[in-house]
């Protein structure tokens, strides 16, 4: 039974480059965040996207995310904590809990560190997994690394590796995954267009994945987003996400609807931060730091 469960998870992990992220139940990957990019992320959730971006998080911030996924038959909760100190050192920590009535539950803990400024930063994160129903994964560890650069205000570049060490145990292997991203801002922060390429070692190049992102801020404090992913020509079905985020100074909330081949995925996110973000309304709530 243990071997069977390990084989099932291995298949799901390898399937991430064969189906959309929204449809693949990869316990090592965690929940699906609202549409973002390795080149644009700059908050505490960077720990799951590109740890190099933790240097851009700024003052301490806490994110809570909740996912309800029909394709993965999974519900998940996550907490992300991040901050930047001395304007050059990014620190982050996260915990994710994944639950499913049809498969093993899992927990993913991560801590991250990044070094650099707003123009260039490098980072790494350490991940630890616990899955009582899947001994092959339980206790496994992996490392992610990333780079993010902004050579121009209108241009962002990023690269990274997930599961750098490609750990394996009892027939289960967490595949190494290459990531490259780029983003342009033709209208400044009002409009961002990004593209990311991901490729796992275990699949041919034609089964890699492209993810596109468009984010706009039609009103101060109101952010709209859309994401679309597809294969490079192999058997990778497309998937899409739509998102809306409301920022109220030191508080914020957002929602994303994901549409894949096997049903919807709902993701809700809430934020509390010491620093103030552009607010949708005047006189937004403030958090007192004692």
GROMACS .gro file of C-alpha atoms in nm:
model
  290
    1UNK     CA    1   0.000   0.000   0.000
    2UNK     CA    2   0.287   0.237   0.083
    3UNK     CA    3   0.445   0.171  -0.259
    4UNK     CA    4   0.112   0.234  -0.432
    5UNK     CA    5   0.062   0.569  -0.257
    6UNK     CA    6   0.416   0.675  -0.342
    7UNK     CA    7   0.361   0.585  -0.706
    8UNK     CA    8   0.038   0.785  -0.715
    9UNK     CA    9   0.203   1.095  -0.575
   10UNK     CA   10   0.499   1.058  -0.810
   11UNK     CA   11   0.256   1.049  -1.101
   12UNK     CA   12   0.086   1.364  -0.975
   13UNK     CA   13   0.416   1.542  -0.930
   14UNK     CA   14   0.534   1.453  -1.279
   15UNK     CA   15   0.193   1.550  -1.419
   16UNK     CA   16   0.241   1.913  -1.332
   17UNK     CA   17   0.415   1.967  -1.664
   18UNK     CA   18   0.152   1.756  -1.845
   19UNK     CA   19  -0.160   1.924  -1.710
   20UNK     CA   20  -0.225   2.264  -1.562
   21UNK     CA   21  -0.114   2.355  -1.213
   22UNK     CA   22  -0.479   2.393  -1.121
   23UNK     CA   23  -0.560   2.034  -1.217
   24UNK     CA   24  -0.253   1.851  -1.083
   25UNK     CA   25  -0.258   1.740  -0.719
   26UNK     CA   26   0.111   1.774  -0.640
   27UNK     CA   27   0.138   1.759  -0.261
   28UNK     CA   28   0.495   1.889  -0.271
   29UNK     CA   29   0.384   2.203  -0.459
   30UNK     CA   30   0.121   2.327  -0.213
   31UNK     CA   31  -0.189   2.527  -0.295
   32UNK     CA   32  -0.249   2.735  -0.608
   33UNK     CA   33  -0.205   3.107  -0.546
   34UNK     CA   34  -0.386   3.376  -0.749
   35UNK     CA   35  -0.216   3.447  -1.085
   36UNK     CA   36   0.138   3.578  -1.040
   37UNK     CA   37   0.484   3.547  -1.195
   38UNK     CA   38   0.839   3.475  -1.085
   39UNK     CA   39   0.928   3.815  -1.230
   40UNK     CA   40   0.652   4.021  -1.062
   41UNK     CA   41   0.593   3.871  -0.716
   42UNK     CA   42   0.718   4.102  -0.440
   43UNK     CA   43   0.544   4.001  -0.118
   44UNK     CA   44   0.553   3.723   0.142
   45UNK     CA   45   0.400   3.468  -0.098
   46UNK     CA   46   0.729   3.485  -0.294
   47UNK     CA   47   0.839   3.195  -0.075
   48UNK     CA   48   0.628   2.968  -0.300
   49UNK     CA   49   0.698   3.149  -0.628
   50UNK     CA   50   1.049   3.296  -0.625
   51UNK     CA   51   1.234   3.331  -0.292
   52UNK     CA   52   1.462   3.600  -0.438
   53UNK     CA   53   1.167   3.843  -0.426
   54UNK     CA   54   1.154   3.839  -0.044
   55UNK     CA   55   1.402   4.130  -0.059
   56UNK     CA   56   1.121   4.340  -0.209
   57UNK     CA   57   0.858   4.254   0.055
   58UNK     CA   58   0.924   4.562   0.267
   59UNK     CA   59   0.780   4.594   0.618
   60UNK     CA   60   0.646   4.284   0.793
   61UNK     CA   61   0.338   4.129   0.631
   62UNK     CA   62   0.117   3.828   0.691
   63UNK     CA   63  -0.091   3.652   0.424
   64UNK     CA   64  -0.360   3.389   0.476
   65UNK     CA   65  -0.474   3.187   0.174
   66UNK     CA   66  -0.759   2.937   0.140
   67UNK     CA   67  -0.803   2.709  -0.162
   68UNK     CA   68  -1.098   2.488  -0.255
   69UNK     CA   69  -1.016   2.280  -0.561
   70UNK     CA   70  -1.257   2.052  -0.743
   71UNK     CA   71  -0.994   1.916  -0.988
   72UNK     CA   72  -0.762   1.811  -0.704
   73UNK     CA   73  -1.047   1.718  -0.465
   74UNK     CA   74  -0.855   1.923  -0.213
   75UNK     CA   75  -0.896   2.201   0.039
   76UNK     CA   76  -0.590   2.387   0.162
   77UNK     CA   77  -0.491   2.661   0.404
   78UNK     CA   78  -0.166   2.856   0.412
   79UNK     CA   79   0.008   3.126   0.613
   80UNK     CA   80   0.293   3.335   0.468
   81UNK     CA   81   0.505   3.571   0.676
   82UNK     CA   82   0.768   3.794   0.519
   83UNK     CA   83   0.974   4.106   0.578
   84UNK     CA   84   1.280   4.294   0.455
   85UNK     CA   85   1.546   4.421   0.695
   86UNK     CA   86   1.823   4.674   0.624
   87UNK     CA   87   1.666   4.717   0.277
   88UNK     CA   88   1.874   4.422   0.158
   89UNK     CA   89   1.783   4.104   0.348
   90UNK     CA   90   1.452   3.931   0.289
   91UNK     CA   91   1.318   3.677   0.539
   92UNK     CA   92   1.014   3.453   0.501
   93UNK     CA   93   0.834   3.157   0.654
   94UNK     CA   94   0.521   2.967   0.555
   95UNK     CA   95   0.303   2.675   0.656
   96UNK     CA   96   0.055   2.496   0.430
   97UNK     CA   97  -0.201   2.231   0.517
   98UNK     CA   98  -0.351   2.020   0.235
   99UNK     CA   99  -0.650   1.793   0.294
  100UNK     CA  100  -0.840   1.558   0.064
  101UNK     CA  101  -1.115   1.300   0.123
  102UNK     CA  102  -0.977   1.088  -0.161
  103UNK     CA  103  -0.603   1.101  -0.093
  104UNK     CA  104  -0.336   1.157   0.171
  105UNK     CA  105  -0.318   1.483   0.365
  106UNK     CA  106   0.007   1.676   0.378
  107UNK     CA  107   0.178   1.968   0.546
  108UNK     CA  108   0.450   2.184   0.394
  109UNK     CA  109   0.673   2.411   0.601
  110UNK     CA  110   0.920   2.652   0.440
  111UNK     CA  111   1.170   2.920   0.539
  112UNK     CA  112   1.347   3.151   0.298
  113UNK     CA  113   1.628   3.405   0.273
  114UNK     CA  114   1.711   3.655   0.001
  115UNK     CA  115   1.987   3.909  -0.042
  116UNK     CA  116   1.988   4.216  -0.263
  117UNK     CA  117   1.810   4.540  -0.335
  118UNK     CA  118   1.522   4.650  -0.558
  119UNK     CA  119   1.732   4.613  -0.875
  120UNK     CA  120   1.878   4.265  -0.819
  121UNK     CA  121   1.833   3.991  -0.560
  122UNK     CA  122   1.904   3.621  -0.510
  123UNK     CA  123   1.726   3.388  -0.271
  124UNK     CA  124   1.671   3.035  -0.150
  125UNK     CA  125   1.409   2.846   0.045
  126UNK     CA  126   1.412   2.520   0.240
  127UNK     CA  127   1.099   2.304   0.233
  128UNK     CA  128   0.999   2.028   0.475
  129UNK     CA  129   0.708   1.792   0.410
  130UNK     CA  130   0.493   1.587   0.646
  131UNK     CA  131   0.232   1.341   0.521
  132UNK     CA  132   0.116   1.079   0.773
  133UNK     CA  133  -0.061   0.881   0.500
  134UNK     CA  134   0.238   0.885   0.266
  135UNK     CA  135   0.561   0.779   0.443
  136UNK     CA  136   0.772   0.829   0.129
  137UNK     CA  137   0.701   1.204   0.137
  138UNK     CA  138   0.684   1.248   0.513
  139UNK     CA  139   1.009   1.395   0.641
  140UNK     CA  140   1.141   1.471   0.290
  141UNK     CA  141   1.320   1.804   0.236
  142UNK     CA  142   1.399   2.010  -0.072
  143UNK     CA  143   1.564   2.338  -0.173
  144UNK     CA  144   1.448   2.609  -0.414
  145UNK     CA  145   1.664   2.893  -0.550
  146UNK     CA  146   1.579   3.204  -0.749
  147UNK     CA  147   1.703   3.528  -0.901
  148UNK     CA  148   1.504   3.843  -0.974
  149UNK     CA  149   1.625   4.158  -1.152
  150UNK     CA  150   1.476   4.492  -1.253
  151UNK     CA  151   1.729   4.647  -1.494
  152UNK     CA  152   1.463   4.904  -1.591
  153UNK     CA  153   1.150   5.024  -1.416
  154UNK     CA  154   0.946   4.885  -1.705
  155UNK     CA  155   1.122   4.545  -1.716
  156UNK     CA  156   1.159   4.255  -1.470
  157UNK     CA  157   1.348   3.929  -1.524
  158UNK     CA  158   1.361   3.614  -1.313
  159UNK     CA  159   1.496   3.260  -1.309
  160UNK     CA  160   1.489   2.977  -1.062
  161UNK     CA  161   1.504   2.610  -0.978
  162UNK     CA  162   1.248   2.419  -0.773
  163UNK     CA  163   1.367   2.105  -0.596
  164UNK     CA  164   1.728   2.193  -0.672
  165UNK     CA  165   1.850   1.874  -0.506
  166UNK     CA  166   1.575   1.655  -0.664
  167UNK     CA  167   1.531   1.445  -0.345
  168UNK     CA  168   1.414   1.085  -0.381
  169UNK     CA  169   1.308   0.815  -0.136
  170UNK     CA  170   1.118   0.485  -0.154
  171UNK     CA  171   1.036   0.528  -0.521
  172UNK     CA  172   0.920   0.891  -0.483
  173UNK     CA  173   1.122   1.168  -0.651
  174UNK     CA  174   1.056   1.542  -0.644
  175UNK     CA  175   1.158   1.644  -0.994
  176UNK     CA  176   1.389   1.937  -1.050
  177UNK     CA  177   1.201   2.216  -1.229
  178UNK     CA  178   1.354   2.505  -1.427
  179UNK     CA  179   1.178   2.843  -1.424
  180UNK     CA  180   1.231   3.155  -1.636
  181UNK     CA  181   1.010   3.464  -1.627
  182UNK     CA  182   0.992   3.814  -1.777
  183UNK     CA  183   0.753   4.104  -1.726
  184UNK     CA  184   0.700   4.444  -1.887
  185UNK     CA  185   0.513   4.748  -1.754
  186UNK     CA  186   0.425   4.964  -2.057
  187UNK     CA  187   0.211   5.196  -1.839
  188UNK     CA  188   0.417   5.179  -1.523
  189UNK     CA  189   0.257   5.004  -1.225
  190UNK     CA  190  -0.088   5.044  -1.384
  191UNK     CA  191  -0.036   4.756  -1.627
  192UNK     CA  192   0.189   4.449  -1.611
  193UNK     CA  193   0.226   4.173  -1.870
  194UNK     CA  194   0.438   3.869  -1.785
  195UNK     CA  195   0.526   3.528  -1.922
  196UNK     CA  196   0.681   3.230  -1.738
  197UNK     CA  197   0.828   2.909  -1.873
  198UNK     CA  198   0.858   2.597  -1.657
  199UNK     CA  199   1.023   2.268  -1.746
  200UNK     CA  200   1.077   1.954  -1.540
  201UNK     CA  201   1.377   1.728  -1.591
  202UNK     CA  202   1.158   1.421  -1.623
  203UNK     CA  203   0.958   1.528  -1.932
  204UNK     CA  204   1.058   1.626  -2.288
  205UNK     CA  205   1.086   1.992  -2.385
  206UNK     CA  206   0.757   1.987  -2.575
  207UNK     CA  207   0.577   1.909  -2.249
  208UNK     CA  208   0.700   2.223  -2.078
  209UNK     CA  209   0.452   2.491  -1.982
  210UNK     CA  210   0.400   2.859  -2.058
  211UNK     CA  211   0.202   3.080  -1.821
  212UNK     CA  212   0.084   3.428  -1.918
  213UNK     CA  213  -0.018   3.702  -1.678
  214UNK     CA  214  -0.193   4.036  -1.722
  215UNK     CA  215  -0.242   4.260  -1.418
  216UNK     CA  216  -0.398   4.604  -1.411
  217UNK     CA  217  -0.485   4.866  -1.153
  218UNK     CA  218  -0.778   5.064  -1.298
  219UNK     CA  219  -0.829   5.238  -0.963
  220UNK     CA  220  -0.583   5.305  -0.684
  221UNK     CA  221  -0.599   5.002  -0.451
  222UNK     CA  222  -0.801   4.787  -0.693
  223UNK     CA  223  -0.604   4.523  -0.882
  224UNK     CA  224  -0.743   4.294  -1.152
  225UNK     CA  225  -0.555   3.994  -1.287
  226UNK     CA  226  -0.584   3.722  -1.547
  227UNK     CA  227  -0.363   3.420  -1.602
  228UNK     CA  228  -0.351   3.161  -1.879
  229UNK     CA  229  -0.130   2.854  -1.906
  230UNK     CA  230  -0.075   2.599  -2.182
  231UNK     CA  231   0.180   2.349  -2.309
  232UNK     CA  232   0.449   2.409  -2.566
  233UNK     CA  233   0.285   2.168  -2.807
  234UNK     CA  234   0.255   1.849  -2.603
  235UNK     CA  235  -0.053   1.707  -2.431
  236UNK     CA  236  -0.094   1.991  -2.181
  237UNK     CA  237  -0.452   2.119  -2.153
  238UNK     CA  238  -0.499   2.493  -2.101
  239UNK     CA  239  -0.609   2.655  -1.776
  240UNK     CA  240  -0.710   3.008  -1.679
  241UNK     CA  241  -0.745   3.224  -1.368
  242UNK     CA  242  -0.924   3.553  -1.299
  243UNK     CA  243  -0.854   3.753  -0.986
  244UNK     CA  244  -0.952   4.070  -0.802
  245UNK     CA  245  -0.769   4.229  -0.508
  246UNK     CA  246  -0.886   4.511  -0.281
  247UNK     CA  247  -0.617   4.698  -0.086
  248UNK     CA  248  -0.708   4.916   0.210
  249UNK     CA  249  -0.377   5.046   0.335
  250UNK     CA  250  -0.250   4.794   0.588
  251UNK     CA  251  -0.524   4.543   0.508
  252UNK     CA  252  -0.617   4.367   0.186
  253UNK     CA  253  -0.827   4.084   0.045
  254UNK     CA  254  -0.853   3.905  -0.286
  255UNK     CA  255  -1.023   3.623  -0.472
  256UNK     CA  256  -0.922   3.413  -0.772
  257UNK     CA  257  -1.131   3.176  -0.983
  258UNK     CA  258  -0.939   2.904  -1.163
  259UNK     CA  259  -1.084   2.715  -1.459
  260UNK     CA  260  -0.914   2.395  -1.571
  261UNK     CA  261  -1.024   2.079  -1.744
  262UNK     CA  262  -1.190   1.918  -1.442
  263UNK     CA  263  -1.377   2.193  -1.263
  264UNK     CA  264  -1.320   2.522  -1.080
  265UNK     CA  265  -1.064   2.620  -0.818
  266UNK     CA  266  -1.148   2.894  -0.568
  267UNK     CA  267  -0.870   3.080  -0.384
  268UNK     CA  268  -0.923   3.354  -0.126
  269UNK     CA  269  -0.639   3.563   0.018
  270UNK     CA  270  -0.624   3.809   0.309
  271UNK     CA  271  -0.333   4.040   0.403
  272UNK     CA  272  -0.226   4.237   0.709
  273UNK     CA  273   0.094   4.443   0.692
  274UNK     CA  274   0.287   4.702   0.886
  275UNK     CA  275   0.352   4.903   0.572
  276UNK     CA  276   0.070   5.079   0.391
  277UNK     CA  277  -0.025   4.973   0.038
  278UNK     CA  278  -0.212   5.200  -0.207
  279UNK     CA  279  -0.566   5.216  -0.067
  280UNK     CA  280  -0.896   5.196  -0.250
  281UNK     CA  281  -1.059   5.432   0.000
  282UNK     CA  282  -0.942   5.728   0.205
  283UNK     CA  283  -0.912   5.680   0.579
  284UNK     CA  284  -0.842   5.305   0.544
  285UNK     CA  285  -0.801   5.100   0.865
  286UNK     CA  286  -0.461   5.120   1.033
  287UNK     CA  287  -0.270   4.860   1.233
  288UNK     CA  288  -0.098   4.995   1.542
  289UNK     CA  289   0.245   4.852   1.619
  290UNK     CA  290   0.328   4.872   1.989
   0.00000   0.00000   0.00000
